XYZ file of C-alpha atoms in Angstrom:
560
model
C -31.643 143.951 -41.942
C -33.141 143.085 -45.336
C -29.778 143.870 -46.936
C -27.976 141.647 -44.422
C -30.380 138.827 -45.075
C -29.885 139.201 -48.866
C -26.134 139.144 -48.403
C -26.380 136.028 -46.200
C -28.604 134.344 -48.824
C -26.191 135.109 -51.665
C -23.270 133.771 -49.522
C -25.159 130.458 -48.967
C -25.808 130.174 -52.701
C -22.155 130.817 -53.465
C -21.088 128.173 -50.972
C -23.596 125.739 -52.465
C -22.256 126.403 -55.948
C -18.707 125.918 -54.688
C -19.711 122.630 -52.999
C -21.345 121.442 -56.218
C -18.235 122.357 -58.222
C -16.055 120.504 -55.686
C -18.298 117.437 -55.825
C -18.410 117.561 -59.627
C -14.611 117.915 -59.845
C -14.122 115.040 -57.415
C -16.561 112.881 -59.347
C -14.814 113.698 -62.630
C -11.377 112.997 -61.169
C -12.621 109.575 -60.028
C -14.783 108.663 -62.984
C -12.484 109.892 -65.781
C -9.620 107.396 -65.093
C -12.185 104.627 -64.658
C -13.836 105.507 -67.939
C -10.479 105.765 -69.751
C -9.429 102.414 -68.262
C -12.732 100.828 -69.276
C -12.451 102.302 -72.785
C -8.876 101.019 -73.165
C -9.906 97.609 -71.854
C -12.822 97.503 -74.299
C -10.527 98.492 -77.210
C -7.954 95.913 -76.135
C -10.592 93.185 -75.947
C -11.990 94.244 -79.290
C -8.526 94.216 -80.825
C -7.761 90.784 -79.362
C -11.047 89.437 -80.781
C -10.128 90.803 -84.207
C -6.622 89.284 -83.967
C -8.086 85.915 -82.905
C -10.535 86.077 -85.786
C -7.719 86.681 -88.234
C -5.711 83.851 -86.665
C -8.663 81.512 -86.957
C -9.479 82.220 -90.586
C -5.877 82.579 -91.844
C -3.885 80.031 -93.778
C -0.826 81.239 -91.877
C 0.104 79.665 -88.578
C 0.016 82.960 -86.672
C 1.253 83.314 -83.050
C 1.364 86.436 -80.953
C 4.433 87.346 -78.910
C 5.094 90.217 -76.489
C 8.814 90.210 -77.320
C 10.661 88.876 -80.351
C 13.839 86.948 -79.591
C 15.914 88.881 -82.160
C 15.769 92.254 -83.947
C 12.614 92.119 -86.088
C 10.983 94.317 -88.721
C 7.391 94.369 -89.925
C 7.069 92.784 -93.367
C 4.407 95.387 -94.352
C 5.514 98.777 -93.006
C 9.223 97.803 -92.571
C 9.294 99.421 -89.093
C 11.301 97.950 -86.218
C 8.951 96.007 -83.900
C 9.404 94.535 -80.399
C 6.117 92.633 -80.338
C 3.562 91.423 -82.816
C 2.663 88.276 -84.755
C 4.789 85.699 -86.488
C 3.910 82.721 -88.722
C 5.192 79.403 -87.413
C 5.409 77.959 -90.948
C 6.857 80.631 -93.272
C 8.428 82.958 -90.694
C 6.649 86.231 -91.534
C 6.768 88.857 -88.805
C 4.345 91.687 -88.602
C 3.194 94.440 -86.257
C -0.289 94.245 -84.734
C -1.725 97.042 -86.859
C -0.385 95.535 -90.129
C -1.523 91.983 -89.395
C -4.637 92.072 -91.629
C -2.706 93.497 -94.587
C 0.059 90.890 -94.177
C -2.454 88.087 -94.022
C -4.027 89.218 -97.300
C -0.830 90.112 -99.111
C 1.543 87.237 -98.368
C 1.064 83.521 -99.059
C 2.137 80.889 -96.522
C 3.783 77.564 -97.312
C 1.545 75.462 -99.519
C 0.996 71.978 -98.075
C -0.319 70.793 -101.449
C -0.190 72.510 -104.817
C -3.621 73.380 -106.114
C -4.932 74.296 -109.556
C -2.014 72.841 -111.485
C -2.537 70.990 -114.751
C -0.820 67.640 -115.176
C 1.665 66.252 -112.608
C 4.359 68.857 -111.831
C 7.728 67.609 -110.699
C 9.164 70.897 -109.459
C 8.223 74.274 -107.991
C 9.854 77.713 -107.788
C 11.404 79.269 -104.706
C 9.042 80.928 -102.212
C 10.845 84.064 -101.157
C 10.074 86.010 -97.964
C 11.706 89.409 -97.452
C 13.442 90.372 -94.217
C 14.175 88.861 -90.803
C 16.601 86.286 -92.225
C 18.361 83.956 -89.721
C 21.429 85.341 -88.063
C 24.775 84.225 -89.588
C 23.120 83.149 -92.859
C 25.061 83.634 -96.102
C 23.960 84.813 -99.537
C 23.936 81.975 -102.104
C 25.154 84.401 -104.819
C 28.033 86.392 -103.245
C 28.607 84.138 -100.190
C 28.580 87.177 -97.834
C 26.583 87.368 -94.627
C 22.923 88.376 -94.961
C 20.703 90.379 -92.578
C 23.492 92.661 -91.300
C 21.697 95.961 -91.869
C 19.301 97.331 -89.249
C 16.239 97.343 -91.536
C 13.907 95.039 -93.457
C 16.304 93.590 -96.007
C 17.354 90.414 -97.930
C 15.307 87.368 -98.835
C 14.880 83.775 -97.565
C 13.237 80.834 -99.309
C 10.806 79.143 -96.954
C 11.553 75.676 -98.439
C 15.280 75.406 -99.074
C 16.181 78.093 -96.466
C 18.606 79.761 -98.917
C 19.159 83.508 -98.336
C 20.130 86.206 -100.830
C 20.886 89.932 -100.608
C 18.458 92.509 -102.033
C 21.066 93.584 -104.555
C 21.908 89.965 -105.478
C 18.272 89.042 -106.180
C 17.727 88.724 -109.922
C 14.753 87.614 -111.995
C 16.377 84.255 -112.603
C 16.386 83.455 -108.898
C 12.729 84.420 -108.532
C 11.609 81.825 -111.104
C 14.305 79.209 -110.504
C 13.187 75.781 -109.303
C 13.633 75.168 -105.602
C 15.960 72.288 -104.638
C 14.539 72.032 -101.067
C 18.078 72.469 -99.735
C 19.946 70.319 -97.258
C 16.830 68.403 -96.154
C 15.456 67.534 -99.603
C 15.571 63.831 -98.686
C 13.307 64.477 -95.687
C 10.783 66.971 -97.071
C 7.499 65.915 -98.725
C 7.110 68.403 -101.628
C 3.637 69.953 -102.181
C 3.615 68.794 -105.816
C 4.116 65.166 -104.715
C 1.030 65.279 -102.458
C -0.964 66.896 -105.288
C 0.026 64.098 -107.673
C -0.745 61.311 -105.186
C -4.095 62.916 -104.314
C -5.068 63.029 -107.954
C -4.012 59.370 -108.458
C -6.056 58.288 -105.474
C -9.138 60.016 -106.876
C -8.602 58.070 -110.080
C -7.977 54.904 -108.011
C -4.469 54.424 -109.358
C -1.789 53.030 -107.028
C 1.315 53.047 -109.233
C 3.150 55.813 -107.359
C 6.636 54.671 -108.460
C 6.959 57.238 -111.286
C 5.982 60.237 -109.153
C 8.864 62.535 -108.221
C 10.510 62.174 -105.664
C 9.021 58.680 -105.059
C 11.455 57.326 -107.597
C 14.494 58.952 -105.917
C 16.788 56.387 -104.290
C 17.676 58.230 -101.058
C 14.303 59.857 -100.331
C 13.380 59.100 -96.678
C 10.457 61.424 -95.759
C 10.185 62.202 -92.065
C 7.130 62.714 -89.851
C 7.402 64.615 -86.596
C 4.967 63.688 -83.812
C 5.349 66.037 -80.805
C 3.629 65.818 -77.459
C 3.350 69.434 -76.246
C 2.484 68.260 -72.725
C 5.630 66.181 -72.162
C 8.255 66.965 -69.504
C 9.763 70.427 -69.954
C 7.031 71.894 -72.216
C 9.391 72.361 -75.239
C 6.991 70.621 -77.641
C 5.279 73.869 -78.752
C 8.587 75.530 -79.663
C 9.836 72.470 -81.560
C 6.582 72.232 -83.571
C 7.244 75.713 -85.014
C 10.876 75.044 -85.768
C 10.128 71.800 -87.582
C 7.302 73.440 -89.549
C 9.766 76.089 -90.730
C 12.187 73.465 -92.095
C 9.707 70.840 -93.406
C 6.341 70.732 -95.047
C 3.832 71.623 -92.264
C 1.815 68.486 -93.213
C 4.702 66.402 -91.841
C 4.450 67.917 -88.308
C 1.727 66.788 -85.880
C 0.730 67.972 -82.437
C -0.320 64.838 -80.538
C -2.465 66.916 -78.168
C -4.709 67.711 -81.180
C -4.417 64.619 -83.409
C -3.755 61.058 -82.301
C -0.810 59.069 -83.659
C -3.036 56.460 -85.340
C -4.578 59.142 -87.550
C -1.284 60.957 -88.156
C 0.498 57.787 -89.237
C -1.971 57.289 -92.133
C 0.232 59.767 -94.029
C 2.683 56.821 -94.313
C 0.330 55.150 -96.794
C 0.908 58.055 -99.200
C 4.694 57.483 -99.077
C 7.141 54.844 -100.339
C 7.105 51.507 -98.482
C 9.745 50.952 -95.800
C 11.209 54.459 -96.246
C 9.392 56.712 -93.719
C 11.123 57.831 -90.557
C 9.149 59.118 -87.589
C 10.629 61.428 -84.944
C 8.715 61.239 -81.679
C 9.196 64.345 -79.516
C 8.156 63.326 -75.967
C 8.821 60.968 -73.142
C 8.866 57.170 -73.075
C 5.070 57.153 -72.612
C 4.613 59.101 -75.859
C 6.931 56.669 -77.686
C 4.847 53.764 -76.373
C 1.654 55.516 -77.594
C 3.099 55.826 -81.110
C 4.375 52.260 -81.172
C 0.893 51.040 -80.160
C -0.515 52.989 -83.136
C 2.099 51.298 -85.410
C 0.944 47.899 -84.132
C -2.613 48.901 -85.187
C -1.279 49.484 -88.689
C -0.087 45.857 -88.732
C -3.558 44.687 -87.764
C -5.055 46.761 -90.630
C -2.731 45.066 -93.147
C -0.513 48.140 -93.605
C 2.691 46.403 -92.531
C 4.624 47.500 -95.619
C 4.113 51.151 -94.668
C 5.449 50.801 -91.125
C 8.023 53.546 -90.327
C 11.213 53.478 -88.296
C 11.051 55.505 -85.080
C 13.555 57.967 -83.616
C 13.140 59.731 -80.310
C 13.723 63.335 -79.159
C 13.554 62.961 -75.323
C 11.288 65.586 -73.673
C 10.049 63.431 -70.748
C 11.379 62.924 -67.212
C 12.996 59.442 -67.360
C 13.744 58.951 -71.090
C 15.307 55.487 -70.542
C 14.271 54.154 -73.927
C 15.709 57.254 -75.655
C 18.937 56.774 -73.693
C 19.164 53.111 -74.690
C 18.781 54.014 -78.376
C 21.495 56.686 -78.200
C 19.282 59.777 -78.386
C 20.296 61.053 -74.921
C 18.745 61.388 -71.512
C 16.905 64.645 -72.123
C 16.597 67.551 -74.597
C 16.578 71.138 -73.439
C 17.229 73.004 -76.709
C 21.022 72.576 -76.667
C 21.108 70.940 -80.101
C 19.772 72.942 -83.110
C 16.742 71.448 -84.890
C 18.801 71.195 -88.066
C 21.297 68.863 -86.319
C 18.438 66.736 -84.971
C 17.249 66.189 -88.564
C 20.787 65.297 -89.648
C 20.967 62.755 -86.816
C 17.734 61.174 -87.910
C 19.038 60.861 -91.548
C 22.235 59.188 -90.348
C 20.672 56.873 -87.765
C 20.774 53.092 -88.176
C 17.782 50.780 -87.969
C 17.496 48.392 -85.012
C 14.779 46.222 -83.517
C 13.129 46.620 -80.134
C 11.388 43.763 -78.328
C 7.857 44.580 -77.175
C 6.264 42.489 -74.438
C 2.755 41.582 -73.349
C 2.123 41.986 -69.608
C -1.032 40.238 -68.408
C -2.256 40.774 -64.837
C -4.894 38.289 -63.682
C -6.560 38.990 -60.347
C -7.044 36.143 -57.860
C -10.410 35.326 -56.315
C -13.121 32.736 -55.951
C -15.202 34.258 -58.736
C -12.666 35.861 -61.022
C -15.082 37.225 -63.653
C -13.033 40.275 -64.531
C -10.960 40.284 -67.698
C -7.210 40.306 -67.065
C -5.495 43.641 -67.439
C -3.165 43.655 -70.454
C -0.311 46.139 -70.956
C 2.398 46.463 -73.610
C 5.897 46.854 -72.164
C 8.827 48.507 -73.940
C 11.081 49.392 -71.012
C 10.479 47.534 -67.749
C 8.022 46.124 -65.263
C 8.566 46.351 -61.527
C 6.990 45.684 -58.175
C 8.431 47.361 -55.034
C 10.008 50.662 -54.037
C 10.528 52.201 -57.488
C 6.875 51.473 -58.384
C 5.863 53.040 -55.068
C 7.844 56.224 -55.886
C 6.163 56.396 -59.287
C 2.718 55.847 -57.703
C 3.279 58.679 -55.179
C 4.632 60.953 -57.891
C 1.629 60.396 -60.195
C -0.839 60.943 -57.310
C 0.894 64.228 -56.434
C 0.996 65.356 -60.101
C -2.719 64.716 -60.612
C -3.557 66.967 -57.640
C -1.289 69.889 -58.747
C -0.240 69.386 -62.411
C 0.966 72.978 -62.779
C 3.869 72.315 -60.397
C 5.333 69.562 -62.587
C 6.398 71.541 -65.639
C 10.151 71.060 -65.194
C 12.292 67.942 -65.470
C 14.365 69.119 -62.439
C 11.305 69.507 -60.222
C 10.011 66.058 -61.325
C 13.293 64.409 -60.346
C 13.355 66.322 -57.062
C 9.933 64.923 -56.211
C 11.136 61.416 -57.043
C 14.134 61.971 -54.774
C 11.848 63.077 -51.934
C 9.693 59.952 -52.162
C 12.758 57.730 -52.465
C 14.211 59.231 -49.272
C 10.882 58.780 -47.516
C 10.797 55.102 -48.496
C 14.304 54.552 -47.115
C 12.859 55.421 -43.691
C 9.426 53.795 -43.902
C 10.232 50.638 -45.968
C 6.663 49.973 -47.103
C 7.684 47.135 -49.452
C 9.808 45.027 -47.051
C 9.635 41.198 -47.059
C 8.587 41.083 -50.701
C 10.202 37.677 -51.071
C 7.611 36.239 -48.621
C 4.721 37.740 -50.578
C 5.612 36.694 -54.099
C 6.726 33.709 -56.171
C 8.893 34.134 -59.271
C 9.178 31.762 -62.243
C 11.622 32.227 -65.138
C 10.790 30.097 -68.198
C 8.706 27.823 -65.915
C 11.433 27.332 -63.338
C 10.751 28.665 -59.844
C 13.469 30.940 -58.417
C 14.351 30.966 -54.725
C 14.304 34.602 -53.692
C 16.642 36.155 -51.124
C 15.428 38.909 -48.798
C 14.187 41.643 -51.199
C 11.968 44.724 -51.336
C 11.623 44.944 -55.132
C 11.782 42.944 -58.380
C 12.470 44.633 -61.730
C 12.062 43.028 -65.169
C 14.132 44.841 -67.809
C 13.841 44.936 -71.564
C 16.284 47.818 -72.164
C 19.700 48.784 -70.876
C 18.687 51.880 -68.886
C 16.395 52.199 -65.902
C 15.431 54.890 -63.367
C 16.437 57.921 -65.427
C 19.870 56.842 -66.679
C 21.074 53.872 -64.528
C 22.566 50.764 -66.159
C 20.788 48.431 -63.700
C 21.795 45.004 -65.072
C 25.466 45.971 -65.238
C 25.637 47.575 -61.796
C 29.251 48.454 -60.963
C 30.456 46.407 -63.966
C 32.905 44.423 -61.827
C 31.208 41.000 -62.215
C 30.866 38.689 -65.239
C 27.316 38.557 -66.566
C 25.603 37.841 -69.915
C 25.102 40.988 -71.960
C 21.686 42.677 -71.971
C 20.179 43.464 -75.386
C 16.849 44.890 -76.391
C 16.381 42.715 -79.485
C 17.255 39.202 -78.323
C 13.820 38.103 -77.019
C 15.196 37.889 -73.475
C 14.290 39.781 -70.306
C 16.696 40.549 -67.506
C 15.283 40.063 -63.975
C 16.902 41.708 -60.931
C 16.076 42.248 -57.272
C 16.757 45.246 -55.036
C 16.952 45.456 -51.258
C 15.218 48.857 -51.085
C 15.304 52.519 -52.117
C 18.748 53.038 -50.637
C 20.076 50.040 -52.603
C 18.585 51.562 -55.800
C 20.394 54.794 -55.077
C 23.696 52.918 -54.543
C 23.273 51.135 -57.895
C 22.603 54.437 -59.653
C 25.946 55.880 -58.538
C 27.713 52.523 -59.170
C 28.425 51.748 -55.504
C 26.501 48.433 -55.554
C 25.323 45.612 -57.832
C 21.713 44.445 -58.184
C 20.679 40.940 -57.222
C 20.735 39.321 -60.636
C 17.958 36.706 -60.682
C 18.406 35.605 -64.300
C 17.359 36.039 -67.934
C 14.255 34.472 -69.451
C 11.899 34.403 -72.463
C 8.842 34.274 -70.157
C 8.436 35.699 -66.657
C 5.699 34.740 -64.212
C 5.211 36.514 -60.897
C 2.568 35.493 -58.365
C 1.561 38.013 -55.643
C 0.153 35.754 -52.917
C -1.134 38.269 -50.406
C -1.512 41.970 -49.532
C -1.476 44.928 -51.949
C 1.740 46.050 -53.635
C 2.676 48.928 -55.987
C 3.432 47.869 -59.593
C 4.384 49.736 -62.738
C 4.786 49.182 -66.442
C 6.960 51.752 -68.248
C 6.338 54.406 -65.578
C 2.549 53.881 -65.365
C 1.932 52.795 -61.734
C -0.990 51.289 -59.845
C -1.720 49.498 -56.569
C -2.307 45.803 -57.135
C -3.898 43.132 -54.921
C -3.206 39.356 -55.134
C -2.665 38.371 -58.742
C -0.605 36.531 -61.321
C 1.586 38.609 -63.691
C 2.704 36.901 -66.892
C 5.159 38.568 -69.307
C 5.546 37.096 -72.789
C 7.032 38.345 -76.077
C 4.537 40.281 -78.256
C 6.288 41.747 -81.311
C 9.254 43.780 -82.575
C 9.274 47.524 -83.193
C 11.537 49.132 -85.858
C 13.569 51.841 -84.158
C 16.457 54.158 -85.099
C 19.720 54.096 -83.161
C 21.963 57.144 -83.027
C 25.560 56.186 -82.226
C 26.683 59.722 -81.363
C 24.743 60.151 -78.072
C 25.860 57.210 -75.933
C 25.914 58.257 -72.314
C 27.784 55.265 -70.915
C 30.307 52.675 -72.063
C 27.823 50.967 -74.295
C 28.703 48.044 -76.494
C 27.675 49.291 -79.882
C 27.775 45.840 -81.362
C 25.064 44.728 -78.977
C 22.639 47.163 -80.582
C 22.962 45.956 -84.149
C 20.377 43.674 -85.593
C-alpha cells in the first residue's frame, strides 16, 4: 500500500508537470506572435519617425512611395528598388535604408546661390546619376539613355539634358548650364542672389542683372490648389518643381496667393506669367490677390494669368481656350509651351452688391467680385444643394465625374419639384436703368463669359438666331432667362435657345418677396428680399490659348 501510494503521488506530479508544460507551450504560442507583432510595429513606428525627422530637416523635397511608377534604382547602393523615397525637386530616388546617406551626400536644387562673391551670371550643370526619364537622348551621341537595367547615365536637374556614363567628360561637368528649353521661364538661382544683395544695399536698378536684360525672358509662377476637383494638384506641384526653380511653384493650401505674388516684385515689370492650377474659384482667389497689388501701388508688377483647369465646372478656363478639365492627358512640358505661346487678353471683372430689404437695414451690403456669372433660380439651387452635400461628406467629392453626377441628380429632382417657379412674379429686372418685362421664368442668369454650366454656350443656344456677339472684354453683360432645369438641359445639348433678355453695362435685380437661391461664380447662398446691383469693377490680364477651343469660337472676339 505505501508503494501504491508513492506511485500514485508520482503519477499526479507527472501529470501536473505535463499540464504546466502544456499551459506554458500554449502561452508561448499565443504570446510569441503577439510580441513579434508588437516588436515589428514598434520598429516600424520608430523607422517612420526617423524618416519623418529626415524629411523635416532635409533640404530635399522628400516623399515616400510604396511603389515607383517606373523601374528605379537607389542612388546610393545602386540596387533595384520597388519602394522608397524620392525628391520632388531634383528627382533623386533612394531605398529606405540609404535615405540618411543620400540626404547627406547629394545636394538638391539650389533656390538661391549662396556664398558667391560678386554677381554671377551663370552656373554649372547639376548632374544626378541614374533614373533618367524614359525615351531621353544623350546630348553627346544622340542615342537613347537609361536603356540598361542598372543605375546609369546622368541628368541635369535644371536643363533636363541627359548623357551616357561613357559620354560624360570633365568639360560637361564644369560647363555652364543653359537651362534648356524653358530658359525663358526659369528664374535662375544666381538672379535671385543678385537681386537679394541689391535689395540689402537698397539698390533698385535691376536692368543689368542677367537674365533681367534678356528680351524674351518671361518668368512663370505656378500657383496650385491641391484641394481642387480631381486632386491632381499634388502631382503637378512635383512635376513643375522638377522643371522649374522650386521657388516659382506654390501650394495654395500652405501659402496664400497674396504672399506668393510678392515674388513678382523681384522680376521685370509686365513680364511675369502666372499659371493657376485649380478651378474657377481658385482663379478668382488669385485675381482678388492681384487686385490687392493694384491697391498697394504695385500695378507695374501685375502678371498675366493662365489656367490649368482642375475644378468641376472650369467655365472661365474653357472661355480662355485652356479646356474644360485636365486629367493628366497633356505632359507638363507641353503645358509650359502653351503658356509661353499664349496671347494676352483682358477679362472684365464685376462688382455684385446685395442689399437686404427691411425697415431698419443696418447691415452692410454683401459685396462679391464676379468673373463668370451671377444667377438666381434652378442652377443656383443645384449649386446650393451640391455645396450642402459636400460639406457633410467632403471625402465623397474627390472626382469630377462624381461631382457632375450629383449635379445631375439635383437637376433631375428640380425638374419634378420646381422650387423656383413663378420667378417673374417675385423679381423686377432693370438693364441700364430700363425695366424689362419678364415672361414666365424660373431663373435669370447674368453672363460675363461665353461658357456656363460646365461647357454650355448659353447665350448662343442652338446658334440658329441672330444675336449680338458675347465678349468677355467689352464691358457688357449678357442677361438670359430659363424656364427651368429641363430647359437648362435642353440648352446644354443645343435643343433649345435661352430667353435672351438683353445686354447691359449695369444690371439691377430686385427680389420683392420670399427666399430664393442665388450664386456668384459657383458660390451659392439662400437670399431673402433684396436688391442686387452689378456694375463694372476692373479688368484682369489673362492669357488666351488658341489651341484648346472646345466649340466654334470666334477667335477674333477674344482679342483685345
